[in-house]
mmCIF file of C-alpha atoms in Angstrom:
data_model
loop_
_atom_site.group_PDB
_atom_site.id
_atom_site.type_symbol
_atom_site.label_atom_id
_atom_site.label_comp_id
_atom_site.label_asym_id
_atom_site.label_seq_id
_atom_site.Cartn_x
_atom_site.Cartn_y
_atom_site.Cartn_z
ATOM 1 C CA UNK A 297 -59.107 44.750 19.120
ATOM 2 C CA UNK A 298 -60.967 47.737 18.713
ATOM 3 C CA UNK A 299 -60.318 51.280 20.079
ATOM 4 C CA UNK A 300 -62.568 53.849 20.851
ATOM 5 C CA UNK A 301 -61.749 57.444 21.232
ATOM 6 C CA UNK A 302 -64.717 60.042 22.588
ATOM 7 C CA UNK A 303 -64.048 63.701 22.520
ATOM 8 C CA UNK A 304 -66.742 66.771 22.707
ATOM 9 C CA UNK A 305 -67.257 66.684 26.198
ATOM 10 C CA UNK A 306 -66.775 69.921 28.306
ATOM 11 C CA UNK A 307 -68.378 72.524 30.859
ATOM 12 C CA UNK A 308 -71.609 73.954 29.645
ATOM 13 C CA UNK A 309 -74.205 75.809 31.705
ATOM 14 C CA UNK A 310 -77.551 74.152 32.059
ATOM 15 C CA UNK A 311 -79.888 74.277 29.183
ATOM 16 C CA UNK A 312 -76.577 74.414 27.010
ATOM 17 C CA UNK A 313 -75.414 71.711 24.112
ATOM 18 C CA UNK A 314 -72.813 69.436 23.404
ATOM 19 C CA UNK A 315 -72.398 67.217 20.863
ATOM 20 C CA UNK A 316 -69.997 64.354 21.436
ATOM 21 C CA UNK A 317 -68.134 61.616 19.095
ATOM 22 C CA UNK A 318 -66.818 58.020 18.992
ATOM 23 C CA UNK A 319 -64.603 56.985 16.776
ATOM 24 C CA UNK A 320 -63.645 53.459 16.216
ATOM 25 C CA UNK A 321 -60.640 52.256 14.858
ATOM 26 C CA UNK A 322 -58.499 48.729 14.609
ATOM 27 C CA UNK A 323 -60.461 45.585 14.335
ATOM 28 C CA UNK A 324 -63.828 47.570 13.220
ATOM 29 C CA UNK A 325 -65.210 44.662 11.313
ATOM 30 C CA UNK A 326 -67.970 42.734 12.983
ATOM 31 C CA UNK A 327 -69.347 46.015 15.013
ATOM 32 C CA UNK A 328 -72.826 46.149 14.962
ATOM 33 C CA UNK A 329 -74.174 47.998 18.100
ATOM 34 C CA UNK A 330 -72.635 50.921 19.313
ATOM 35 C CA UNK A 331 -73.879 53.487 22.154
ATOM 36 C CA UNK A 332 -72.933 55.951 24.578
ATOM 37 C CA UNK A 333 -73.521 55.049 28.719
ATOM 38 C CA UNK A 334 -72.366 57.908 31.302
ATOM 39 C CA UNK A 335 -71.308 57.561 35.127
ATOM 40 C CA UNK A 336 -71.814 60.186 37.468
ATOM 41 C CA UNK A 337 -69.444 59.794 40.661
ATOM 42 C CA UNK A 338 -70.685 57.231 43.380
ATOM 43 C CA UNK A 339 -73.234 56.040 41.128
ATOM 44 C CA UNK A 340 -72.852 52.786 38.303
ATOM 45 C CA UNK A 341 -72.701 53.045 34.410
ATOM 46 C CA UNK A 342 -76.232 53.506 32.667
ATOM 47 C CA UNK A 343 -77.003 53.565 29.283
ATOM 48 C CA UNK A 344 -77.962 56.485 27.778
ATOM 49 C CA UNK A 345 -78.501 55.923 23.853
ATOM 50 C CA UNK A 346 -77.688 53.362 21.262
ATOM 51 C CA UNK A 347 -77.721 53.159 17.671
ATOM 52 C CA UNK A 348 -77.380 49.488 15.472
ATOM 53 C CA UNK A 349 -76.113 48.501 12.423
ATOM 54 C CA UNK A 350 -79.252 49.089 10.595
ATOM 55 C CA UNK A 351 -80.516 52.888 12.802
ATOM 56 C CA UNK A 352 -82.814 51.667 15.177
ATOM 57 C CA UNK A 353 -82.268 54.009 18.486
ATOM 58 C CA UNK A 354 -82.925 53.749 21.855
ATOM 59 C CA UNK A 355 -82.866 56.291 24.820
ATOM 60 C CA UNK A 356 -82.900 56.227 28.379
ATOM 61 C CA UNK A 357 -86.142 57.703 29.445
ATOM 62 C CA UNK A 358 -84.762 60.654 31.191
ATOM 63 C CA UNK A 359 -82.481 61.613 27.851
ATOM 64 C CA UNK A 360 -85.539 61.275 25.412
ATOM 65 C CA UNK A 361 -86.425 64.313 23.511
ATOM 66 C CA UNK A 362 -83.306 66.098 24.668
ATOM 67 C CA UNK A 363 -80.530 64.313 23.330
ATOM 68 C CA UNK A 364 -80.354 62.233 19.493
ATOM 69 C CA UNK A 365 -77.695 59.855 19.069
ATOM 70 C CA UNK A 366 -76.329 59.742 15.083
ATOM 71 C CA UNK A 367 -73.580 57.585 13.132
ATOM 72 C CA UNK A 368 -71.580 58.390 9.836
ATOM 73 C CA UNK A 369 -70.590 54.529 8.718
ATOM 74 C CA UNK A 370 -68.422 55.725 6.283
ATOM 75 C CA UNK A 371 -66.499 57.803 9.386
ATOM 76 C CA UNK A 372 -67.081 54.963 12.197
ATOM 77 C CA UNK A 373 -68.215 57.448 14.008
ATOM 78 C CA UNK A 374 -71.075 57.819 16.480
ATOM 79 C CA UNK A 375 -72.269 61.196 17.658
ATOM 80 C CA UNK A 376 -74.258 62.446 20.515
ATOM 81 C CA UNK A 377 -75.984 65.421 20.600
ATOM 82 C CA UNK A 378 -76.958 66.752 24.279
ATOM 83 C CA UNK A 379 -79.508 69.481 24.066
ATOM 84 C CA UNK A 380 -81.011 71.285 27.343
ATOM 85 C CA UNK A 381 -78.502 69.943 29.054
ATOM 86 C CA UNK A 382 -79.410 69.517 33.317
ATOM 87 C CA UNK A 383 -77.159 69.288 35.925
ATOM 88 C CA UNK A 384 -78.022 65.599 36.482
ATOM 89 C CA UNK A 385 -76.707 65.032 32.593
ATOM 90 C CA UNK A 386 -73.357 65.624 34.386
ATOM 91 C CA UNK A 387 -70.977 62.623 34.076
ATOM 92 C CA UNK A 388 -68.928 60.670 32.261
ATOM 93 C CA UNK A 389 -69.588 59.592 28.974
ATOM 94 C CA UNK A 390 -68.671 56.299 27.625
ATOM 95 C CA UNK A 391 -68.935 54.965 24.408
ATOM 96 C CA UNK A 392 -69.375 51.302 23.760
ATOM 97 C CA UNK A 393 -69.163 48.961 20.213
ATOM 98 C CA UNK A 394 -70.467 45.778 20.395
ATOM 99 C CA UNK A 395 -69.290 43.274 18.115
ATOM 100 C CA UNK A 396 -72.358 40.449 16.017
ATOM 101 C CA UNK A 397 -70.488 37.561 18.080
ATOM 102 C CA UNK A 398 -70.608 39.709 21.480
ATOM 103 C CA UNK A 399 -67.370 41.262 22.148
ATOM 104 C CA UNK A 400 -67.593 44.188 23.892
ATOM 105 C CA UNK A 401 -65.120 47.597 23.955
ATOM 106 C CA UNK A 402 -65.681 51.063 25.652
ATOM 107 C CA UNK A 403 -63.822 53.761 25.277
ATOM 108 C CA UNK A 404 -62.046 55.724 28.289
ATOM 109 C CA UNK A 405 -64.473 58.681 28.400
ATOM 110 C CA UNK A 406 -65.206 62.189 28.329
ATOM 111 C CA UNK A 407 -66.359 64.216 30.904
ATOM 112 C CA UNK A 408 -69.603 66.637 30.786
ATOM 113 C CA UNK A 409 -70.117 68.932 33.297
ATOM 114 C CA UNK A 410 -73.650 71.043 33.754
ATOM 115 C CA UNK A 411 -73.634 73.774 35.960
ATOM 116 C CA UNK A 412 -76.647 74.982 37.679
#
């Protein structure tokens, strides 16, 4: 098993930053994608960056230039950093390791609020 702890998420007024983590712990071996998705209430889980093994990002379109996912290997530890945040950013954020073979963990989340 893997666990996956996220903390840095808060209330922050709009066109504020955050910058939240993910660290993995347990099982770690094998992880090779890992990414953050958010889910605002009433609405499903969406990705909104991910980092592999080797760097390669990707971003949701309506994240891009505002927000840079990172990772420290040596920590296990994936970051997010929010900039310019908008009240739409608000949700919760998930993060998620995926394992070479396909196993799949997420973490319980951490909440961002934006206010207006």
């Amino acid at each position: 098993q893997v666990q996956l702890v996220e903390s840095g998420g808060g209330l922050v007024q709009a066109g504020g930053s955050l910058r939240l983590s993910c660290t993995a712990s347990g099982n770690i071996f094998g992880i090779n994608d890992m990414g953050w998705y958010r889910q605002a209430p009433g609405q499903q889980r969406a990705l909104v960056a991910t980092i592999t093994r080797s760097g390669t990002t990707n971003y949701a379109d309506s994240v891009k230039g505002r927000f840079t996912i990172s990772k420290d290997n040596a920590k296990y530890t994936v970051y997010l950093q929010m900039n310019n945040l908008e009240p739409e950013d608000t949700a919760v954020y998930h993060c998620r390791a995926t394992k070479i073979l396909g196993q799949d963990y997420w973490g319980r989340g951490t909440q961002v609020t934006v206010s207006s």
